[in-house]
XYZ file of C-alpha atoms in Angstrom:
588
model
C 201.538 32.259 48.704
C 199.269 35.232 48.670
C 196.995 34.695 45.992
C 195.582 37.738 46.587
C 198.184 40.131 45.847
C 200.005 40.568 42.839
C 203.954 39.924 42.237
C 205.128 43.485 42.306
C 202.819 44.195 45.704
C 204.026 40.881 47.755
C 207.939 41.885 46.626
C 207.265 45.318 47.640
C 206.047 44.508 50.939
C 209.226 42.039 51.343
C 211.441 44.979 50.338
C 210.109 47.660 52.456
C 210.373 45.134 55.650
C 213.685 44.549 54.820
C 214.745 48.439 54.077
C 213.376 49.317 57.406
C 215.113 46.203 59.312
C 218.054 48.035 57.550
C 217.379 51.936 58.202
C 215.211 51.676 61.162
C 213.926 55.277 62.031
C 215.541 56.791 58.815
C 213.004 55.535 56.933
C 209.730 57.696 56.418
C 206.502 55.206 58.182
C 204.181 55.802 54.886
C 207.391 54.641 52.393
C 206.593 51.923 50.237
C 209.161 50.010 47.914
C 208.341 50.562 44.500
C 208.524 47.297 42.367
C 207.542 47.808 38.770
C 207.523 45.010 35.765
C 210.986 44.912 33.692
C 211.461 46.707 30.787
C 213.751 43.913 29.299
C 213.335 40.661 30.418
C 218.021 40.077 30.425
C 217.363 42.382 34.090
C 214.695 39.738 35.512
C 210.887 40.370 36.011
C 210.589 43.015 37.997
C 212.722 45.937 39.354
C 213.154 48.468 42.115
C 215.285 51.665 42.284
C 214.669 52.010 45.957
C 218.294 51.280 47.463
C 219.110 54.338 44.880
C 216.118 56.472 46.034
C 217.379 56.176 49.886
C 220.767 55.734 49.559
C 221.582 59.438 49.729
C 219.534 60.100 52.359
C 220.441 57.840 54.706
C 223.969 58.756 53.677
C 225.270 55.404 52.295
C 226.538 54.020 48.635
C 223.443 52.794 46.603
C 225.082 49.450 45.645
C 226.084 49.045 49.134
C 222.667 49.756 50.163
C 221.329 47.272 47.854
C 224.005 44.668 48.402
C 222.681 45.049 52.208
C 219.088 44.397 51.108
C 220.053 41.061 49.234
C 221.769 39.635 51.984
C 218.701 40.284 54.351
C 216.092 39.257 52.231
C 216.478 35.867 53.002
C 215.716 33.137 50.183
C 212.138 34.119 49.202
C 209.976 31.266 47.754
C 209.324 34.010 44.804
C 212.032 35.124 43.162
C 215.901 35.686 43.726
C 217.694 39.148 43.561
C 220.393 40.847 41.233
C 222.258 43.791 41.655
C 222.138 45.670 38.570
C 223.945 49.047 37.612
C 224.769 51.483 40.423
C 222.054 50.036 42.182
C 218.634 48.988 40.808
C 217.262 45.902 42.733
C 216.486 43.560 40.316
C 213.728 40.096 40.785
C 213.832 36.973 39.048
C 210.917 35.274 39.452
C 211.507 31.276 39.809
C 209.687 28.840 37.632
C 208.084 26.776 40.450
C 206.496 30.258 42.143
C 205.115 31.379 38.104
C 203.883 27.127 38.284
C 202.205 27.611 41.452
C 200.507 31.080 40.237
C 199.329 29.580 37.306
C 197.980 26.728 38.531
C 196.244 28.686 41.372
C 195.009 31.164 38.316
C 193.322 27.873 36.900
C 190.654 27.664 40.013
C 189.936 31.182 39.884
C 187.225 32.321 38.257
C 188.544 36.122 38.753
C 191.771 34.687 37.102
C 194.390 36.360 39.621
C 192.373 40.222 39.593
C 191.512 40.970 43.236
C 188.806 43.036 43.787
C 189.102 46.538 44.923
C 189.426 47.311 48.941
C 187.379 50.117 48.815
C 184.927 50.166 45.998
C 183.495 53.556 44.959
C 179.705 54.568 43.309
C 181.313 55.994 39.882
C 179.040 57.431 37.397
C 180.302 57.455 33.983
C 178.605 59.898 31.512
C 179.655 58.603 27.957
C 178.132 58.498 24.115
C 175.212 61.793 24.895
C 174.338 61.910 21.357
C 171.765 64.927 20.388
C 168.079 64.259 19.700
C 166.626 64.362 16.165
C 170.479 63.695 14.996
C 171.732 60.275 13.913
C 175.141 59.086 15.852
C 177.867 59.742 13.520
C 181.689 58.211 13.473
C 182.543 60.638 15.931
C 180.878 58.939 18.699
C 182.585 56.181 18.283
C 185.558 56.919 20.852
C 183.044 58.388 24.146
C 180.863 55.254 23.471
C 183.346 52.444 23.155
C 185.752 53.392 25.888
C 183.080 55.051 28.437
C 181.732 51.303 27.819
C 184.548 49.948 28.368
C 185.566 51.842 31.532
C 182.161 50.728 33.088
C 182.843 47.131 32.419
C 186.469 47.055 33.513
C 185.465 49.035 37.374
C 182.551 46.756 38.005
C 185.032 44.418 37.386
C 186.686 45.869 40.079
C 184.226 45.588 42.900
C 183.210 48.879 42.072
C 179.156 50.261 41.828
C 178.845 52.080 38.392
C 176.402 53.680 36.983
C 176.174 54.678 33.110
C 174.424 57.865 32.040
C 173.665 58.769 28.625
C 173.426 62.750 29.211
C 171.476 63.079 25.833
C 171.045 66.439 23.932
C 167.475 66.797 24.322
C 166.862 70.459 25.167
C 168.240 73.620 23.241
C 167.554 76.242 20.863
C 167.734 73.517 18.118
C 164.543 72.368 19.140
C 162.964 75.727 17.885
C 163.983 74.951 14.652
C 162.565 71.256 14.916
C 159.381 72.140 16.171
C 158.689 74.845 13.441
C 159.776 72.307 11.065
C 157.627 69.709 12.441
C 154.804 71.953 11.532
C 155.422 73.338 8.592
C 157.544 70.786 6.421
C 157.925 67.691 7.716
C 157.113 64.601 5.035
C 155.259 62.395 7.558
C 155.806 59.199 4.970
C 159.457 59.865 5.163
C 158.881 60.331 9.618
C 157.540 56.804 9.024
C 160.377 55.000 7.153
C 163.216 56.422 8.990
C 162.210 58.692 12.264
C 166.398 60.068 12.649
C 166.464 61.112 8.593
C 163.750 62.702 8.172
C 163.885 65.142 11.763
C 167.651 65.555 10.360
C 166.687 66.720 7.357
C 163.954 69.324 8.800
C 166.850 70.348 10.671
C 168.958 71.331 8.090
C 166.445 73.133 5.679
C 165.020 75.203 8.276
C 168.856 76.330 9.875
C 169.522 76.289 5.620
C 165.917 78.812 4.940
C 167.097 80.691 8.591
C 169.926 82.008 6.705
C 168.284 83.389 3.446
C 164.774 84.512 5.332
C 165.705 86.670 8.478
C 162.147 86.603 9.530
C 162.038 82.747 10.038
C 164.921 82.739 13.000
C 162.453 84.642 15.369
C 159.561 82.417 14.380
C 161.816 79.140 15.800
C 161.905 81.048 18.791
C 159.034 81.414 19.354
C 158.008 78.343 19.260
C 161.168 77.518 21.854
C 159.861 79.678 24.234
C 156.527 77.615 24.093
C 158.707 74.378 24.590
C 159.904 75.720 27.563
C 156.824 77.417 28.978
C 154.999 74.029 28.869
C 153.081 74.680 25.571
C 150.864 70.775 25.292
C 151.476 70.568 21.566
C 155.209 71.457 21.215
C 155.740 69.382 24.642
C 154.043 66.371 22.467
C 156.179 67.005 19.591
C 159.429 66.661 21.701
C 158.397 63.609 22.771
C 157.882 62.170 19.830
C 160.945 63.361 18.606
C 162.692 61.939 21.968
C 160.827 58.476 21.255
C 162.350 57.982 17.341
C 165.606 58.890 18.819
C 166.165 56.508 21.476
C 164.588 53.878 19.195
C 167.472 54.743 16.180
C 169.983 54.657 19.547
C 168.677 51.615 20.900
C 168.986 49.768 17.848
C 172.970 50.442 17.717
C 173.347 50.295 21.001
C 171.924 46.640 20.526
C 174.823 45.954 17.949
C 177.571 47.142 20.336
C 176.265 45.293 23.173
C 175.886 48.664 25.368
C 173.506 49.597 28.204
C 172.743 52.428 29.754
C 171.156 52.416 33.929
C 170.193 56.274 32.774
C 168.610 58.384 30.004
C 169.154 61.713 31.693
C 169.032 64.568 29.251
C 169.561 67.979 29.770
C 165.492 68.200 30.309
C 165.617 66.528 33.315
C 167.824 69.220 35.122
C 165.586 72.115 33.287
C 163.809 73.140 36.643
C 166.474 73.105 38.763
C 169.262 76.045 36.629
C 167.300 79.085 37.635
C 167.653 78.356 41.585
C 171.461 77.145 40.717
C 172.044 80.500 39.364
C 170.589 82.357 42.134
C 172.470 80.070 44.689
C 175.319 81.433 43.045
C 174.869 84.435 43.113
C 173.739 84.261 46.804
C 177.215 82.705 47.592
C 179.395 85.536 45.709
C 180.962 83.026 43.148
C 178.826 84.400 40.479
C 178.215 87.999 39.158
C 176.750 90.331 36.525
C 178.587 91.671 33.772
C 177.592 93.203 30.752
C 173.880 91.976 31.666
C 175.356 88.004 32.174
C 175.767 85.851 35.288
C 178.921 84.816 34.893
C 181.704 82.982 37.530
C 185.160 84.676 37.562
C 188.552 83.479 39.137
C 188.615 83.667 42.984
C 192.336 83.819 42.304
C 193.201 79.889 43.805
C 195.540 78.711 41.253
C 197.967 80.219 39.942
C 197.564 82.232 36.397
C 198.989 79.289 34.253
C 197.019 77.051 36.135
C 193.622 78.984 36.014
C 190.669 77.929 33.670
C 189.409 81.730 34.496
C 192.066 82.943 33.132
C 194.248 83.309 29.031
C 197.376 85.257 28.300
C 196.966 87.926 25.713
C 199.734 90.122 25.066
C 202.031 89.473 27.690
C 198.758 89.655 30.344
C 196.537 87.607 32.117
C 192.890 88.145 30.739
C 189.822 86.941 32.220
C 187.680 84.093 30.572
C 184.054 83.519 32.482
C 182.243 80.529 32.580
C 178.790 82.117 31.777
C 175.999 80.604 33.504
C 172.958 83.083 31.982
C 172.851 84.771 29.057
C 171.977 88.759 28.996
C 168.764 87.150 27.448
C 167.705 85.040 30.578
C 169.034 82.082 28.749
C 171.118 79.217 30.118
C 174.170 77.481 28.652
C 175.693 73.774 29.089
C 177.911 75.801 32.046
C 174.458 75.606 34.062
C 173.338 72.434 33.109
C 177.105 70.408 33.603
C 176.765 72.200 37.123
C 173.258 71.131 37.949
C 173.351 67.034 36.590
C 176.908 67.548 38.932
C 174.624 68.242 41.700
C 172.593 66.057 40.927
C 174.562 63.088 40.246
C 176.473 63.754 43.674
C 173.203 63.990 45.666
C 170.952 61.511 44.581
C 173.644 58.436 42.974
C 175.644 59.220 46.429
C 178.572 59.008 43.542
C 182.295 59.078 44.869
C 183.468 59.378 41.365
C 182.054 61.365 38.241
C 183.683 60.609 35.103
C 183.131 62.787 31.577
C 184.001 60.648 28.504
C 184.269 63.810 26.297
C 186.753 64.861 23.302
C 189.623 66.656 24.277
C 188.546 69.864 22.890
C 185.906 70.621 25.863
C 189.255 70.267 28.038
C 188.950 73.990 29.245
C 185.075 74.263 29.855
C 185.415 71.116 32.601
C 188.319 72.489 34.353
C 186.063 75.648 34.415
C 183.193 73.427 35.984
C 185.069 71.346 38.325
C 186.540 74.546 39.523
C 183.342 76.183 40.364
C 182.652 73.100 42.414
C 185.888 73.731 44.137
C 184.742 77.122 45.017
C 180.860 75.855 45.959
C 182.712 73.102 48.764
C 181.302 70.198 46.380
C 184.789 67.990 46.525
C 184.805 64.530 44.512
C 186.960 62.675 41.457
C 185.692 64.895 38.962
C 187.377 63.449 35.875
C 187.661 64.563 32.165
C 188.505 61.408 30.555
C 189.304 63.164 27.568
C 189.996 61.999 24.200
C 191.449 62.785 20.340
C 189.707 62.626 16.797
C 189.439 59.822 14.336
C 191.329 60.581 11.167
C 190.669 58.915 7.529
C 193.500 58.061 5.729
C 194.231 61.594 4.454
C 194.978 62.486 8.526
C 191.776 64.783 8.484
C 188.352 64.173 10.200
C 187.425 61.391 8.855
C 184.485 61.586 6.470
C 182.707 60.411 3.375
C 183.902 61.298 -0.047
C 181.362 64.047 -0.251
C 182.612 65.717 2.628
C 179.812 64.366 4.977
C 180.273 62.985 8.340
C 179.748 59.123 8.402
C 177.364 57.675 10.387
C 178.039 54.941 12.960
C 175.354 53.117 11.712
C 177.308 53.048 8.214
C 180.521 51.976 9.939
C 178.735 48.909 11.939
C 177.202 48.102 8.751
C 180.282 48.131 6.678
C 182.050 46.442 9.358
C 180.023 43.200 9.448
C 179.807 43.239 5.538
C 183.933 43.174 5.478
C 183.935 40.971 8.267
C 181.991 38.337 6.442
C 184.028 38.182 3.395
C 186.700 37.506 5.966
C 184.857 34.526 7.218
C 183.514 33.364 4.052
C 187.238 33.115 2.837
C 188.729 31.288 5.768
C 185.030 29.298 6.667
C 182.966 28.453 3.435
C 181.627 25.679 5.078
C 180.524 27.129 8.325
C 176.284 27.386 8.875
C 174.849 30.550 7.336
C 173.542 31.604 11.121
C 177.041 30.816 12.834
C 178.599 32.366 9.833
C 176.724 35.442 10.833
C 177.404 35.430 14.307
C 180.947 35.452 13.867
C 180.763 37.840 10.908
C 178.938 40.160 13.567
C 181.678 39.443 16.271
C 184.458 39.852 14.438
C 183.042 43.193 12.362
C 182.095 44.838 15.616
C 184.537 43.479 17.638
C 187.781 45.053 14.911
C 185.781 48.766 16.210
C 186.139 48.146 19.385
C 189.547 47.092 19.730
C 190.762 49.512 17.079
C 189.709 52.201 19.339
C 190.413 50.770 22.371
C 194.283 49.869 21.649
C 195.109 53.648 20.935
C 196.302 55.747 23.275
C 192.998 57.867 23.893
C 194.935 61.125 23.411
C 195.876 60.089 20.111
C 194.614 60.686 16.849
C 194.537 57.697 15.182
C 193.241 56.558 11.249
C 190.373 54.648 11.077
C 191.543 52.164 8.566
C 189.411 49.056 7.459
C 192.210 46.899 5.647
C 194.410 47.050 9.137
C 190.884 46.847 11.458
C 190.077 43.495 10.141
C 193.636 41.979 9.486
C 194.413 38.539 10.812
C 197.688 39.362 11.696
C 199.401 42.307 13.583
C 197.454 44.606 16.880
C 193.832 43.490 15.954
C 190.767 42.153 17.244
C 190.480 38.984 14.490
C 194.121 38.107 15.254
C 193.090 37.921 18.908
C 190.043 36.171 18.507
C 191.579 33.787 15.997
C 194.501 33.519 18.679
C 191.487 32.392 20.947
C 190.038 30.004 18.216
C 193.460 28.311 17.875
C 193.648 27.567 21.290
C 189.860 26.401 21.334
C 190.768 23.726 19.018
C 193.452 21.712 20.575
C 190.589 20.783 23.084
C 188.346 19.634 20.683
C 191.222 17.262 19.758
C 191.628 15.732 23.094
C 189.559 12.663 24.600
C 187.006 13.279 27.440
C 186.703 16.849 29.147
C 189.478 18.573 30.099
C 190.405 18.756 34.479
C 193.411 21.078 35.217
C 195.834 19.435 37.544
C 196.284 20.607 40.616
C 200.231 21.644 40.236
C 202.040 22.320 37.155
C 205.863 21.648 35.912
C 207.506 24.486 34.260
C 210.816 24.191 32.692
C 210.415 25.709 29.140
C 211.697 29.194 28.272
C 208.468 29.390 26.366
C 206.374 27.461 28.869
C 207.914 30.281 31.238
C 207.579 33.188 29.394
C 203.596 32.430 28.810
C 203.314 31.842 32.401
C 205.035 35.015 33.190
C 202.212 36.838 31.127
C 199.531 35.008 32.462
C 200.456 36.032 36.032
C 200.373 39.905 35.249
C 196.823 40.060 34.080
C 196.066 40.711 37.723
C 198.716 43.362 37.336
C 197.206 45.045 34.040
C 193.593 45.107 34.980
C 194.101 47.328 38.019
C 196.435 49.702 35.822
C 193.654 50.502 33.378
C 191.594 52.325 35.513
C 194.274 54.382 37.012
C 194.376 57.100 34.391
C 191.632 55.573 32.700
C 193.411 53.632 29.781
C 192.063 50.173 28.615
C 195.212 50.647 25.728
C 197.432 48.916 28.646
C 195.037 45.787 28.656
C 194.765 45.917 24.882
C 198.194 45.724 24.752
C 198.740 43.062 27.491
C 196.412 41.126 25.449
C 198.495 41.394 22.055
C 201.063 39.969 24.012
C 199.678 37.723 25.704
C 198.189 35.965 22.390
C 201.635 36.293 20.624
C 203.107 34.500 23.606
C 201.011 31.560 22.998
C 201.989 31.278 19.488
C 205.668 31.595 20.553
C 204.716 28.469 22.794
C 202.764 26.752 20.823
C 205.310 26.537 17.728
C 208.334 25.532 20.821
C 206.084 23.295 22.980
C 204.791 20.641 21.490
C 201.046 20.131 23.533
C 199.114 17.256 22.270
C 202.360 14.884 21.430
C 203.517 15.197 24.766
C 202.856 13.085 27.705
C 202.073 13.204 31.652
C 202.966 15.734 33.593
C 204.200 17.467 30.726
C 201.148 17.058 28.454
C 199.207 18.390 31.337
C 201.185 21.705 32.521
C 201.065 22.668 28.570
C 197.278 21.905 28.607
C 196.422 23.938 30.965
C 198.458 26.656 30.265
C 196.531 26.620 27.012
C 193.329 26.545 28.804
C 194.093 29.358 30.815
C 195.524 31.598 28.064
C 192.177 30.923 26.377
C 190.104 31.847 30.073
C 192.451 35.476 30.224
C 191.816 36.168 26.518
C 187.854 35.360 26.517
C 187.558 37.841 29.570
C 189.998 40.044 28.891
C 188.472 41.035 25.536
C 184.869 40.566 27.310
C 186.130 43.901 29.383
C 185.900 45.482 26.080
C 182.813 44.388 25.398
C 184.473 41.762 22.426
C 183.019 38.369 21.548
C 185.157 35.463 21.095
C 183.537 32.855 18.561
C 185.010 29.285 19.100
C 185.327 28.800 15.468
C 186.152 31.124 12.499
């Protein structure tokens, strides 16, 4: 038994041997059987539509094709074979083969998820809130699943790095500064740094638009930002320094980490010779006193990011690079931290956690990479919005935009009530832990069970529910389990083979064996909803078993197999959800 390779790869390998024993030279050398997991579980585990996929081509029926595979497959020690329709292949996996998985599964302290054969350096840039702003509910989604991605491909074998590309540079920063000077309460600096530069923020844009003279003045004081001027340089700072401490203190609560701080500062020095280079090259020109890059006509129109239709035509759209004004734009900077990132992190892979709405500006970046020679997986792991309950934006009664800090807050304070009302007895500090795991841990897996294309509504009642697609029900699911083995004499010691007879001893097994499956999948288009879901499952699986199987009045071998079958749903859940960053409390 290759333990490590999943189901679906061993089969497929046992399937393509056989297909080419069958078609000899007729079969392409790179082909490779595809075996995917059933749909419904009445046409076995897994399937293949391969015999129907060659069948014409090698000028045969498909369900004779097929019918030729099953008789040369042999009896394989992992499933047996069905011909289904006008030809699919399809694999029922024995009992004994999902026993010997599972017990193999027990040992394992990867739990059946081999690491990758050729781990990449991916840097994932994910959360970049702006300085001197406090991180509202729309950061949620870049935060939680740019976390999550990191977690789940170090899993993987792979070397990540994290990046928090902060917004610390930029003509807001005029408007700071001059506030800084002029009307900034230092008492109210003092009792909350993020507030108070937010609010100097929004009375000077506020007195920009009633006092036309005050605009130039911000400027001014921009331009001595960026020409190296000591005092405004020591404002920054300080304004930098509040920031990261407001950040760090949420970041804390979420249990996220960043290897970098890079802001768009640190790649200040290096836009003006990027812009030249450029221009040196040809793949950036003048027009109407801006550098801008144009389509070198590669893709076709519909394809383009250069390029909209407008009345029946194909317009150009330029990815400016310097304003008429000497200016740069994020164009510049997205280029230069590319550079960057690819030169000094050595990175293979460069991921963007960023809202679906900057779709068109990283095609246009990516592009102009293309056309430099830079080649890499340059990904836009894009995402939707958060809706409240009314399906818009999702904000607070007054029309403002809610602050994560509110929602971690509120969180906890819900999630308590929830543990005061199934706990009362539990210690005040464990009562808080849990409160805290639970409350944080209903965020994360809200977000992180959506589709991230979706839209979804951010609703508290559903978040926290004990029941149904949420993170309580899964970490009570994990509780549940936790207790039988406080029930039991002695410490538990997995045996070294297990008996499985049991539709519901079977089916858990079944879903234990494909986390190796599911984990791998995620990353592939960059989509922990797959594990989320796995993990719903997974925990509704065990309840089906639990009510059927009977674990603690059985006895011997019996006893045993359902044991650790309930040990090992509770290992897959406790690291499953730790890919997401989720605590599992062992009470509630």
């Amino acid at each position: 038994m290759r333990a490590d390779m999943t189901i679906p790869t061993l089969l497929s390998e046992q399937l393509t041997a056989v297909l080419r024993s069958i078609l000899g030279e007729a079969l392409p050398t790179e082909f490779k059987a595809s075996v995917t997991p059933s749909q419904d579980l009445r046409f076995g585990d897994y399937q293949s539509n391969a015999a129907m996929m060659l069948a014409k081509q090698a000028k045969m029926n498909p369900r004779a094709l097929a019918t030729q595979v099953i008789e040369n497959f042999g009896d394989s020690e992992i499933a047996t074979l069905e011909i289904a329709g006008p030809g699919f292949i399809n694999f029922r996996v024995k009992s004994e083969y999902f026993a010997a998985r599972t017990a193999a599964m027990l040992t394992d302290e990867r739990l059946g998820v081999a690491l990758v054969s050729q781990p990449k350096t991916i840097v994932i840039d994910f959360s970049a809130p702006n300085v001197a702003k406090p991180m509202h509910v729309g950061h949620i989604r870049s935060t939680i699943i740019g976390d999550t991605l990191g977690r789940l491909a170090r899993f993987m074998g792979h070397k990540v790095i994290t990046d928090n590309h902060i917004g610390d540079w930029g003509t807001q920063f005029g408007m700071i500064l001059w506030g800084w000077k002029n009307i900034l309460d230092q008492n109210e600096l003092e009792k909350d740094p993020i507030e108070a530069l937010l609010n100097v923020y929004k009375e000077v844009n506020s007195r920009c638009k009633e006092d036309e003279t005050l605009l130039p003045l911000c400027k001014e004081e921009l331009v001595k930002l960026q020409s190296g001027d000591a005092e405004n340089l020591e404002i920054w700072q300080k304004c930098i320094a509040v920031t990261k401490i407001g950040l760090e203190k949420i970041y804390s609560q979420l249990d996220i980490t960043f290897d970098y701080w890079l802001g768009e500062s640190a790649y200040n020095d290096a836009l003006a010779p990027l812009v030249e280079d450029l221009i040196g090259k040809g793949i950036a020109r003048e027009s109407d006193g801006a550098i801008c890059v144009f389509s070198d006509g590669f893709h076709k129109p519909q394809n383009d990011p250069f390029l909209v239709q407008k009345d029946g035509e194909w317009c150009p759209v330029p990815a400016i690079i310097r304003k008429a004004d000497g200016g740069f734009l994020y164009a510049t900077t997205d280029l230069a931290t590319l550079d960057y990132r690819s030169e000094n992190f050595k990175a293979d892979a460069i991921w963007y956690v960023v809202g679906a709405p900057q779709e068109k500006h990283f095609k246009q970046i990516f592009d102009i990479e293309r056309m430099r020679g830079i080649t890499g997986d340059f990904r836009h792991v894009a995402f939707g919005s958060i809706l409240g309950k009314d399906r818009r934006p999702f904000k607070t009664r007054s029309g403002d935009t809610v602050s994560l800090q509110d929602v971690i807050d509120e969180a906890v304070t819900r999630a308590t009530a929830v543990v005061e009302a199934k706990s009362p007895d539990m210690p005040a500090e464990e009562k808080t832990a849990v409160a805290q795991a639970v409350g944080i841990g209903a965020i994360k897996f809200a977000e992180l069970s959506q589709n991230r294309m979706s839209d979804y509504i951010f609703d508290w009642e559903k978040m926290l529910a004990l029941t149904g697609d949420t993170a309580p029900y899964l970490q009570n699911s994990y509780v549940r389990v936790r207790s039988i083995f406080r029930k039991i004499d002695g410490e538990f010691v997995a045996p070294k083979s297990l008996t499985i007879s049991e539709n519901a001893e079977i089916n858990l097994a079944r879903l234990l064996v494909r986390f190796g499956e599911v984990v791998p999948s995620t990353l592939d288009d960059c989509r922990p909803n797959l594990l989320a879901a796995y993990l719903y499952e997974l925990a509704k699986a065990f309840h089906s078993f639990y009510e059927a199987c009977p674990v603690l009045k059985s006895e011997g071998e019996v006893r045993e197999t359902r044991l650790a079958l309930c040990d090992l749903t509770a290992k897959v859940l406790k690291k499953g959800m730790g890919l997401f960053g989720i605590n599992m409390p062992e009470r509630m």
